[in-house]
CSV table of C-alpha atoms in Angstrom, one decimal:
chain,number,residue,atom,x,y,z
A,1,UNK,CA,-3.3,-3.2,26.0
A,2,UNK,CA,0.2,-3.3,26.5
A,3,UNK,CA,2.3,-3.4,22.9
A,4,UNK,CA,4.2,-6.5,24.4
A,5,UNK,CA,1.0,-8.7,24.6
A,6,UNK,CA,-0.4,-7.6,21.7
A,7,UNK,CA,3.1,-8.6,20.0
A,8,UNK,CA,2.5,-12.2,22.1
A,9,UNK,CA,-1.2,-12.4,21.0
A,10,UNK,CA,0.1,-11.9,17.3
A,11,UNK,CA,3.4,-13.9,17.3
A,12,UNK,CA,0.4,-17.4,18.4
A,13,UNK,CA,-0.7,-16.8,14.9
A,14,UNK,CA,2.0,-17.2,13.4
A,15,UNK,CA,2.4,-19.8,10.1
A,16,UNK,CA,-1.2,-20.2,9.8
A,17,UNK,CA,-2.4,-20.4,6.4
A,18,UNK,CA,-2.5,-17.1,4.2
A,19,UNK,CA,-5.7,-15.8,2.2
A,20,UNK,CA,-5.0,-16.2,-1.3
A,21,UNK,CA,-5.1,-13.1,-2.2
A,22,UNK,CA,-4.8,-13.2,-6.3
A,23,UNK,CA,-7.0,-15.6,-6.3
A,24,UNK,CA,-9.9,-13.3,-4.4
A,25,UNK,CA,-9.5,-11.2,-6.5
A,26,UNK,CA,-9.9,-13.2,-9.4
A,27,UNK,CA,-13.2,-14.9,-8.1
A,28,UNK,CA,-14.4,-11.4,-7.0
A,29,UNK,CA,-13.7,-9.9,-10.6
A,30,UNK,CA,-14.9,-12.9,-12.2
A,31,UNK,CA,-18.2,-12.5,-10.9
A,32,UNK,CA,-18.7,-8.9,-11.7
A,33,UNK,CA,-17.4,-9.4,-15.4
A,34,UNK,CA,-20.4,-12.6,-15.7
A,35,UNK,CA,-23.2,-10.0,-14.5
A,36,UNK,CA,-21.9,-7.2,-17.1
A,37,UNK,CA,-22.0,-10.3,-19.9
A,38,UNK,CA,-25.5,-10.9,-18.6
A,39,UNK,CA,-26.6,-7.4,-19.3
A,40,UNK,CA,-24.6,-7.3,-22.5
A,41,UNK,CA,-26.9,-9.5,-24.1
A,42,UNK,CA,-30.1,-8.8,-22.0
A,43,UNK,CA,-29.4,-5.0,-22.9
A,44,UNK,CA,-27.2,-5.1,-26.4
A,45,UNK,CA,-26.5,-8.3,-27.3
A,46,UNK,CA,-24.4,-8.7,-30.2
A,47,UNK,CA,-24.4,-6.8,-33.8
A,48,UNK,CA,-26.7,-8.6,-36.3
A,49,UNK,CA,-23.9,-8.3,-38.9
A,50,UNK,CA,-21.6,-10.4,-36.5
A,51,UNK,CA,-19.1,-12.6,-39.2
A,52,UNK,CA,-15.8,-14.6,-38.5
A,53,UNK,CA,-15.0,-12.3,-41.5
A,54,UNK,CA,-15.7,-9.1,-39.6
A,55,UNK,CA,-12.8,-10.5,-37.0
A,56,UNK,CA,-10.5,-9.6,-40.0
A,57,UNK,CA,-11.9,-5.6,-39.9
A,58,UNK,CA,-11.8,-3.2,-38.1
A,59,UNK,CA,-14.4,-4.7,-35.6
A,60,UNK,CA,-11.4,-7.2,-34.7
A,61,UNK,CA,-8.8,-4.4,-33.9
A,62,UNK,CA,-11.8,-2.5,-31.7
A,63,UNK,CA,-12.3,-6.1,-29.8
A,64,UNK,CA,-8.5,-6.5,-29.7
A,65,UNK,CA,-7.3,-3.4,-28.4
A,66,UNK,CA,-10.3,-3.1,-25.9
A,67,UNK,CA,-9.0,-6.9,-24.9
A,68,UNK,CA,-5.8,-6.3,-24.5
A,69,UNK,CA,-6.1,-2.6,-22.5
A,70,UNK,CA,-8.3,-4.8,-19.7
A,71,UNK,CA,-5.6,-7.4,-19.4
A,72,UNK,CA,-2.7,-4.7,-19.4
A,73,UNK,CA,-4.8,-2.9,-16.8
A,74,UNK,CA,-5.5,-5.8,-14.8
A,75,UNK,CA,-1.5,-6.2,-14.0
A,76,UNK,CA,-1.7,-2.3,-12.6
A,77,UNK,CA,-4.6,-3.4,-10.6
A,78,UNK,CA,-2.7,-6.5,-9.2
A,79,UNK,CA,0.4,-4.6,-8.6
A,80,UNK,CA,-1.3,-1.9,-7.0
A,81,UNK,CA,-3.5,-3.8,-4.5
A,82,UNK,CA,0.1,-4.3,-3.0
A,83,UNK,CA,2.1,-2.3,-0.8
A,84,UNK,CA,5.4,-1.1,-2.8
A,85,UNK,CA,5.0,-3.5,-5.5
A,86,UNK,CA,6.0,-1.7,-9.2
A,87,UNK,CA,3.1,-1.3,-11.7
A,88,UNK,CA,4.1,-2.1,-14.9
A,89,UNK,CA,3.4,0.6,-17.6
A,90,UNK,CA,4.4,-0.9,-21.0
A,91,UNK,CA,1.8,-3.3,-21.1
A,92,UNK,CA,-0.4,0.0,-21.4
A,93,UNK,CA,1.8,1.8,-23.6
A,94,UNK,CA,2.0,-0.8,-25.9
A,95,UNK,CA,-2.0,-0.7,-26.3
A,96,UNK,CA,-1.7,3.0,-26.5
A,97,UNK,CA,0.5,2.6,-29.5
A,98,UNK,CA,-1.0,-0.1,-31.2
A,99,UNK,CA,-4.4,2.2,-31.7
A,100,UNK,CA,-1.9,5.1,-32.8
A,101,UNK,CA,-1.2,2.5,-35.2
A,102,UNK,CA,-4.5,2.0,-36.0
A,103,UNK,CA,-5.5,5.3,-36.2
A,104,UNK,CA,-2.6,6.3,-38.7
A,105,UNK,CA,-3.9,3.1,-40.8
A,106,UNK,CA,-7.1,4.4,-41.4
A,107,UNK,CA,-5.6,7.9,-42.2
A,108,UNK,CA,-3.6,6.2,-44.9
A,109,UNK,CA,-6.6,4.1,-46.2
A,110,UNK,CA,-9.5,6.4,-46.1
A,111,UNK,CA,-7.9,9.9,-46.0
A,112,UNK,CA,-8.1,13.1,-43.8
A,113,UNK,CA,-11.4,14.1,-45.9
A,114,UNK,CA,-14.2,12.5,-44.1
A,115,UNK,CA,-12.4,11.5,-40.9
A,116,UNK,CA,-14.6,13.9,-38.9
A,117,UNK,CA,-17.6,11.9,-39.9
A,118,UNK,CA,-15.4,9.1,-39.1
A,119,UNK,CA,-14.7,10.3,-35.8
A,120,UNK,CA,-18.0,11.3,-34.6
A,121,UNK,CA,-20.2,8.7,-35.9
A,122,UNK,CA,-23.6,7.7,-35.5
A,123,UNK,CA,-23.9,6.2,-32.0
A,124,UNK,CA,-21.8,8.0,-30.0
A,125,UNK,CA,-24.2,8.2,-26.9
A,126,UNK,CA,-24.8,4.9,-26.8
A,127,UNK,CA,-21.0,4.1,-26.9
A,128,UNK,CA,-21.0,6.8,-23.7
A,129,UNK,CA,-24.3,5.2,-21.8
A,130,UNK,CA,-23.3,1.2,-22.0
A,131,UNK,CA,-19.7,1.4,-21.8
A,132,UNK,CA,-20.3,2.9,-18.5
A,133,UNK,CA,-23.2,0.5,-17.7
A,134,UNK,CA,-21.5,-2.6,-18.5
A,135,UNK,CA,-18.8,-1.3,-16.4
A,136,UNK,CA,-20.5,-1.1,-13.6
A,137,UNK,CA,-20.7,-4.2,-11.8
A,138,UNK,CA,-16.8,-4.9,-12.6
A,139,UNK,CA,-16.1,-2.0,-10.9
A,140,UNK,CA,-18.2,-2.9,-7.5
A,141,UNK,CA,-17.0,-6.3,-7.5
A,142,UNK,CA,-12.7,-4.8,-8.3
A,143,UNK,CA,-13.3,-2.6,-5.6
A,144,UNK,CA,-14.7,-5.5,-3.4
A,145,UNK,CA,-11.6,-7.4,-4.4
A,146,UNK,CA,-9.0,-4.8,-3.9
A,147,UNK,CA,-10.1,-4.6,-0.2
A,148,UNK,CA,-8.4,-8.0,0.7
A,149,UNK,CA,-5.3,-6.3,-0.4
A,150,UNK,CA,-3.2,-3.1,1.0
A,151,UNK,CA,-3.4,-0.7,-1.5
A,152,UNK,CA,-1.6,2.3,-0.4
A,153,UNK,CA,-2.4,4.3,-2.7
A,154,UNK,CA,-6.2,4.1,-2.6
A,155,UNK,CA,-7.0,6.7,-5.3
A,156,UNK,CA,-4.7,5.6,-7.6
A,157,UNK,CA,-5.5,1.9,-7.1
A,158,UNK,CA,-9.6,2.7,-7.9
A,159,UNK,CA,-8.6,4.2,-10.9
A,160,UNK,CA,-6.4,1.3,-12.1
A,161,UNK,CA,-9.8,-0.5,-10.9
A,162,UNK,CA,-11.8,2.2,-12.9
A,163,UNK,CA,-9.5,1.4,-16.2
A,164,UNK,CA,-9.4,-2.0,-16.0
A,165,UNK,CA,-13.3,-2.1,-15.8
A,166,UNK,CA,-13.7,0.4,-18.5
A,167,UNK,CA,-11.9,-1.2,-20.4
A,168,UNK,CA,-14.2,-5.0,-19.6
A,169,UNK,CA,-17.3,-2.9,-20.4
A,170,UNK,CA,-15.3,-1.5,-24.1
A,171,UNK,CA,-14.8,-4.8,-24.5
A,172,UNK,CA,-18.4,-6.0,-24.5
A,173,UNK,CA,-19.6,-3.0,-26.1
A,174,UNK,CA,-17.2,-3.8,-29.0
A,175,UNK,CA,-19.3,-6.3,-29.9
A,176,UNK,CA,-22.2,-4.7,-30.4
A,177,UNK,CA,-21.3,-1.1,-31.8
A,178,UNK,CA,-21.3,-0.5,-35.7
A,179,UNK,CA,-18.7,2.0,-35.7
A,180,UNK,CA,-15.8,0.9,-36.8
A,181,UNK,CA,-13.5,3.8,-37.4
A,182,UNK,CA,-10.1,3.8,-35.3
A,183,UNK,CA,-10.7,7.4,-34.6
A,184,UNK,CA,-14.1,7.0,-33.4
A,185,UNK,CA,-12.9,4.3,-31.1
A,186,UNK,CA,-9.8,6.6,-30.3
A,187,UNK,CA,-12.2,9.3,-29.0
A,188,UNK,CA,-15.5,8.2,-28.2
A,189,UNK,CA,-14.2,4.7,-26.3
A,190,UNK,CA,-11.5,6.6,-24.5
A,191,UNK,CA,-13.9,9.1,-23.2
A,192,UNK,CA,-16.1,6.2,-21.6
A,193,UNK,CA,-13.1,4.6,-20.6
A,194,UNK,CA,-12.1,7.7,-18.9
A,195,UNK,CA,-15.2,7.8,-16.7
A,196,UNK,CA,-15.3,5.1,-15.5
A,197,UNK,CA,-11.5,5.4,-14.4
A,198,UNK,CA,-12.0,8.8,-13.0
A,199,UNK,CA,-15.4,7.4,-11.1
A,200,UNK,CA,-12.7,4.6,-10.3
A,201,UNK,CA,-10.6,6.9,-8.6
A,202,UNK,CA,-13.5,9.0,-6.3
A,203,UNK,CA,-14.5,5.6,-5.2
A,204,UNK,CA,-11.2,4.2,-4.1
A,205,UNK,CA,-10.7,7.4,-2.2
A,206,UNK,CA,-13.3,6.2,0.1
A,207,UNK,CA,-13.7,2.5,-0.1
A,208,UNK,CA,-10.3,1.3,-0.1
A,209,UNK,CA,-8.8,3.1,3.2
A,210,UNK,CA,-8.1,0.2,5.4
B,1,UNK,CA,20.1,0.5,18.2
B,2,UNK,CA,21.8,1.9,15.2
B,3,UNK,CA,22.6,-0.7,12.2
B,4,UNK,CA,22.9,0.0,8.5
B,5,UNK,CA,19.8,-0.1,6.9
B,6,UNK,CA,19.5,-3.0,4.8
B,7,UNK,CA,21.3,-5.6,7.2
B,8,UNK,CA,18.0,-4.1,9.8
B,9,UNK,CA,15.6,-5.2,6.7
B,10,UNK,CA,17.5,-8.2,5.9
B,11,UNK,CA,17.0,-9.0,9.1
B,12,UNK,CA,13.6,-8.8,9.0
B,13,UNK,CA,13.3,-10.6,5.8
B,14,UNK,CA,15.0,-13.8,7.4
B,15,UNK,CA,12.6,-13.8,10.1
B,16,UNK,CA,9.3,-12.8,7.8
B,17,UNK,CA,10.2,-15.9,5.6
B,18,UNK,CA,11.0,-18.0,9.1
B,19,UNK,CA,7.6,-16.9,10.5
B,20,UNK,CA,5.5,-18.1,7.4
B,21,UNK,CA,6.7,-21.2,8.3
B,22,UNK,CA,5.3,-21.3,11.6
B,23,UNK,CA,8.8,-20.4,13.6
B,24,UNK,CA,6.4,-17.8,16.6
B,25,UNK,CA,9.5,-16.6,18.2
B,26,UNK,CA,11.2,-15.4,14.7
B,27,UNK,CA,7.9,-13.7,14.0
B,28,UNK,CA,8.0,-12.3,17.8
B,29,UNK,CA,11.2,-11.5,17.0
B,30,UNK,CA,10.7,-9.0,14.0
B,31,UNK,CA,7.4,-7.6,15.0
B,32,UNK,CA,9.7,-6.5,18.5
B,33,UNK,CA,12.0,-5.1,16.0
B,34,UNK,CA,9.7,-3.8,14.0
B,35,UNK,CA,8.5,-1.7,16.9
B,36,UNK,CA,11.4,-0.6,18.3
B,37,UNK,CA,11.6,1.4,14.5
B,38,UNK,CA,8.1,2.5,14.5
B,39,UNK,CA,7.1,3.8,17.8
B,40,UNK,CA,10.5,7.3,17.8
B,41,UNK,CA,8.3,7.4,14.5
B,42,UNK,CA,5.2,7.4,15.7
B,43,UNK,CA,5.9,9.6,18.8
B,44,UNK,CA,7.8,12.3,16.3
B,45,UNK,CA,4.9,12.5,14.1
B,46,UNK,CA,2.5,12.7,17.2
B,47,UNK,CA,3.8,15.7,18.7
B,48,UNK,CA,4.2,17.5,15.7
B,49,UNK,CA,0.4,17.8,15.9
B,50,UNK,CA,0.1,17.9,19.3
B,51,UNK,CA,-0.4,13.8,20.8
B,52,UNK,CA,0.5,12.5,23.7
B,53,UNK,CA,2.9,9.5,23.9
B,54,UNK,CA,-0.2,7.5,24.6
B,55,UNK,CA,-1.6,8.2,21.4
B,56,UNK,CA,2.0,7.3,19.2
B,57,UNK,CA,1.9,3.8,20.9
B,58,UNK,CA,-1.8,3.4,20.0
B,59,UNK,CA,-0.7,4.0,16.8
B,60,UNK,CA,2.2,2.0,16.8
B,61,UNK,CA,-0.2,-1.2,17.6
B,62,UNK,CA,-2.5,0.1,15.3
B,63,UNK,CA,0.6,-0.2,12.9
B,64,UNK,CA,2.1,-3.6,13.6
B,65,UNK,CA,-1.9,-5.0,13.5
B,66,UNK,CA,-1.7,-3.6,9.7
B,67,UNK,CA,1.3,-5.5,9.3
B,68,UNK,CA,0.0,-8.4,10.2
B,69,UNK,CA,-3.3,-8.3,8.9
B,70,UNK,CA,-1.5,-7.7,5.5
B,71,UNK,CA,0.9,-9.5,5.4
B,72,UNK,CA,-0.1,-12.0,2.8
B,73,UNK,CA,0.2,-8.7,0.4
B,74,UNK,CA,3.9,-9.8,0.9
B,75,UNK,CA,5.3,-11.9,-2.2
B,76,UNK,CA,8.6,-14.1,-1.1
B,77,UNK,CA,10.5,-13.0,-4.4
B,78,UNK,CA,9.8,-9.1,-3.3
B,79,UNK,CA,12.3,-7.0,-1.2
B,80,UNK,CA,10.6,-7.1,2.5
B,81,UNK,CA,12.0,-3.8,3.4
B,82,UNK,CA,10.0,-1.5,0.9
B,83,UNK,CA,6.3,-3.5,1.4
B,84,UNK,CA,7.0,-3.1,5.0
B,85,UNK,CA,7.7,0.8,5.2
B,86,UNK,CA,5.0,1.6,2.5
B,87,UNK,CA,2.7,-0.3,5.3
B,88,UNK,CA,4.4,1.7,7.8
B,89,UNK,CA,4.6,4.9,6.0
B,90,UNK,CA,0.4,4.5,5.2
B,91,UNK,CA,-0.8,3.2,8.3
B,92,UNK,CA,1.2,5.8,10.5
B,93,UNK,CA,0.0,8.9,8.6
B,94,UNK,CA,-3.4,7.6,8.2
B,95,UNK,CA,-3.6,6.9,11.9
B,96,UNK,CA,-2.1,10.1,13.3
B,97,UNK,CA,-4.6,12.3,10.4
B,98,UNK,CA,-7.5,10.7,11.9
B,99,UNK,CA,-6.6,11.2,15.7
B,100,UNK,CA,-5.5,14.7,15.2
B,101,UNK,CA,-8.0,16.3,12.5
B,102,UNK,CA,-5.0,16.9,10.3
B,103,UNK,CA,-4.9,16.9,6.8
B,104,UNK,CA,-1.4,17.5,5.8
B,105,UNK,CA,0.6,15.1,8.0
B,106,UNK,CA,4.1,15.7,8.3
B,107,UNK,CA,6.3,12.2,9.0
B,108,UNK,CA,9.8,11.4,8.5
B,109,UNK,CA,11.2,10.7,5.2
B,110,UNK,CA,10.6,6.4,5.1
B,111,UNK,CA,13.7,6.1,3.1
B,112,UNK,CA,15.7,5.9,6.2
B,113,UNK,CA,14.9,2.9,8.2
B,114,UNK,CA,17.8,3.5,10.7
B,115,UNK,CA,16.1,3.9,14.3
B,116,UNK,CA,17.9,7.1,15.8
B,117,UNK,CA,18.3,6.9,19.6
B,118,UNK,CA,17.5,3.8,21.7
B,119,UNK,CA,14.2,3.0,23.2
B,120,UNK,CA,12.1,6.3,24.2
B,121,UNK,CA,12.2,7.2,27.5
B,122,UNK,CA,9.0,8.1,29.3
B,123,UNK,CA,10.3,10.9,31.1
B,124,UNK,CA,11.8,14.5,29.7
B,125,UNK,CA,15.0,13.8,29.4
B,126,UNK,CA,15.8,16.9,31.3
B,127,UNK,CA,14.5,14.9,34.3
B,128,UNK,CA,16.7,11.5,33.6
B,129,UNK,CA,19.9,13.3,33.6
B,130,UNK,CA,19.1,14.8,36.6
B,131,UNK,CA,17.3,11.9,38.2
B,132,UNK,CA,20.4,9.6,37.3
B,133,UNK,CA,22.2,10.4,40.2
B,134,UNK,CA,20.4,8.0,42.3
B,135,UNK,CA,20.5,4.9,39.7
B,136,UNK,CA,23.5,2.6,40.5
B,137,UNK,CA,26.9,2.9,38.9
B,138,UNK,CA,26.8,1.1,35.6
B,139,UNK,CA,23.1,2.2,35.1
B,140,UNK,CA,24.0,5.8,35.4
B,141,UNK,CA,27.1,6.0,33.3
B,142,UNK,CA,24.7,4.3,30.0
B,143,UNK,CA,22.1,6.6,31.2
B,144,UNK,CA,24.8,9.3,31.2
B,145,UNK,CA,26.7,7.9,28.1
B,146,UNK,CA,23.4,8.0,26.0
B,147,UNK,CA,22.0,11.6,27.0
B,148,UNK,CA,24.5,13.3,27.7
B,149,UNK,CA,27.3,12.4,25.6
B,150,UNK,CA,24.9,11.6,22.9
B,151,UNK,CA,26.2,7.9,22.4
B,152,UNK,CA,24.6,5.6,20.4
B,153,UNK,CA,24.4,2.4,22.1
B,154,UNK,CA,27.1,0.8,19.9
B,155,UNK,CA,29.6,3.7,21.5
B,156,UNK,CA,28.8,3.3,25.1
B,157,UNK,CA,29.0,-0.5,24.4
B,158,UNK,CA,32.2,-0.3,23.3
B,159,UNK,CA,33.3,2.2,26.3
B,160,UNK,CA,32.1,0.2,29.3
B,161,UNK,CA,32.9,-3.2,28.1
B,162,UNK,CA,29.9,-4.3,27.6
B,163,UNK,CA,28.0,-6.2,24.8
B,164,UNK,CA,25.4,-4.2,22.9
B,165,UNK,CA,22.1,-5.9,24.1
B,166,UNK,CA,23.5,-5.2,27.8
B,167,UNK,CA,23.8,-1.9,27.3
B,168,UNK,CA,19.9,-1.9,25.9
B,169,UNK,CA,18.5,-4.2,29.3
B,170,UNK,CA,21.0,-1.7,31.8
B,171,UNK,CA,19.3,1.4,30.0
B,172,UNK,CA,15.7,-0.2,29.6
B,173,UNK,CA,16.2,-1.4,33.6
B,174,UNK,CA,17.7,2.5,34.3
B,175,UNK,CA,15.2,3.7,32.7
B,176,UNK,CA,11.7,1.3,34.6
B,177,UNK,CA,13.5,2.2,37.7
B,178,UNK,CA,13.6,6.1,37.2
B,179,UNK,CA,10.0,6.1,35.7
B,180,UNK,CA,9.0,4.1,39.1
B,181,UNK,CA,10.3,6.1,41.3
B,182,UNK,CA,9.2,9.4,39.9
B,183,UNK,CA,6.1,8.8,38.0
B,184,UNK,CA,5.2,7.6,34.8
B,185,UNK,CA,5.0,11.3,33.6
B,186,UNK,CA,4.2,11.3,29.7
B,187,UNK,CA,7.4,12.8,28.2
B,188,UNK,CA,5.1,15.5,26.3
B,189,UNK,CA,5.5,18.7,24.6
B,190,UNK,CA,9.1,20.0,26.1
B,191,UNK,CA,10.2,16.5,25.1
């Protein structure tokens, strides 16, 4: 076909109505962040001990900070579905901070002498299993979503998927893990989180070239 | 067709935002444009790995269908000139990797969106110069201006009198009649 006709063939369509894209991806995520709070509470469900005055604890900083790293994430994801738009990093770095903060808290509170304990706690392959598993069907339905963008940077935009995700899954998990400890969080949700990014990231690779 | 950079993208930006509201001829308009930056693109990065011209204008339709395809990945508050060359800079290297086996996929630095010589002719321009003695006056001295004396089409408009756009149809008609008359050799490897 001659580039001149295919020019003419594109230039008819001209003005017709757009796809919305935010809004596909929305929809799409939406969907795959209902099935992970389906098998949150099919799977986990929520810990027994659950109190408005636990929201004061430490369990409210764990949901907080997982909270706030899937909406800072979700910006990156957004910006990164489209061609040469900026990704903004401080919503991120402001999360990262805010569990340094956290972290030094419990430092001051409890001490250095049992922070080991602290930091490994009791159910840290659970925390490794679910986070994962819950993340799961958000990452399926981001990637879905992204497609009706242009990312061009595929990689990098499955792993923004990846963190985003990790970080929805973190944030049901939250509810139902008992450890509470900053550090344990620091370590044992970051790993999780980490996976499911990196997994993010081998995914896009392949799934997002368009 | 050599203009600076961001009046080309402004440019483009006044005929984007024109097309979205159903104005076919603006968007005709800069997709034409648009091409005319792409394909001495296209074909540079296609021979470096071996292509024919062929192949480069494939790509260059594979191109502007990306562009169009995506372009609701275009916000109106966003500079028009960096979504477009990311598309153009992704699409093109993506396009010439898969045709030639390549991994590493050398392309001209995108940062510079000024088009370097008028449109590609599709013979050697060994041949041209040497064919141009049978094109008619004013066709042979823009033929002559442009290869020879290495004008840019601004400078031979300005020595013969002429307006810019003239001097693109005189070398565009130059150029259909040489092609005609000799064959529409692909301008390949010695090119």
């Amino acid at each position: 076909m001659q580039t001149d006709d295919l020019i003419d063939a594109l230039a008819r369509d001209a003005g017709s109505p757009l796809p919305e894209m935010e809004r596909s991806i929305a929809r799409s995520i939406a969907a795959g962040i209902a099935v992970a709070a389906l098998l949150f509470f099919v799977l986990l469900g929520p810990r027994p001990d659950l109190q408005p005055s636990l929201m004061m604890s430490w369990f409210g900083m764990k949901a907080l900070i997982t909270l706030l790293l899937a909406v800072a994430s979700f910006q990156a994801v957004s910006a990164l579905a489209r061609p040469a738009a900026k990704v903004p990093l401080w919503p991120l770095v402001a999360v990262v901070v805010l569990l340094f903060a956290a972290i030094a808290d419990d430092l001051m509170l409890y001490g250095t002498s049992e922070a080991l304990t602290r930091l490994v706690g009791n159910n840290a392959r659970v925390c490794l299993t679910f986070i994962p598993i819950l993340s799961a069907a958000p990452l399926v339905s981001a990637l879905l979503a992204l497609r009706y963008g242009a990312p061009t940077r595929p990689g990098l935009a499955g792993a923004a998927a990846g963190l985003f995700c990790g970080a929805v899954g973190a944030s049901f998990y939250a509810w139902h893990c008992p450890d509470d400890s900053p550090l344990f969080v620091a370590v044992w949700y970051s790993l999780a989180i980490a996976l499911v990014t990196a997994a993010g990231a081998l995914l896009g690779q392949r799934v997002l070239r368009w | 067709m050599k203009q600076p950079a961001d009046s080309r993208e402004t440019q483009w930006q006044m005929w984007m935002l024109a097309a979205r509201r159903g104005d076919a001829a603006a968007y005709k308009r800069l997709l034409s444009d648009v091409t005319e930056y792409l394909r001495p693109l296209a074909r540079r990065g296609a021979l470096k790995v071996g292509l024919s011209h062929a192949d480069a204008e494939d790509i260059v339709q594979e191109t502007l269908l990306a562009i169009h395809m995506k372009q609701h990945t275009w916000k109106e508050t966003e500079l028009f000139g960096p979504w477009i060359r990311a598309i153009a800079r992704y699409k093109l290297i993506d396009a010439i990797r898969r045709r030639s086996g390549r991994k590493n996929v050398d392309i001209e630095d995108f940062t510079n969106t000024l088009a370097a010589e008028p449109s590609e002719p599709q013979l050697p321009a060994r041949d041209i110069i040497r064919m141009a003695e049978t094109l008619p006056d004013k066709q042979r001295s823009v033929v002559l201006a442009l290869f020879v004396d290495g004008q840019t089409t601004q400078e031979a408009a300005a020595r013969y009198a002429m307006t810019e756009g003239a001097v693109r149809v005189t070398l565009h008609r130059a150029l259909t009649a040489l092609a005609k008359r000799f064959g529409d050799r692909e301008g390949n490897a010695n090119g």
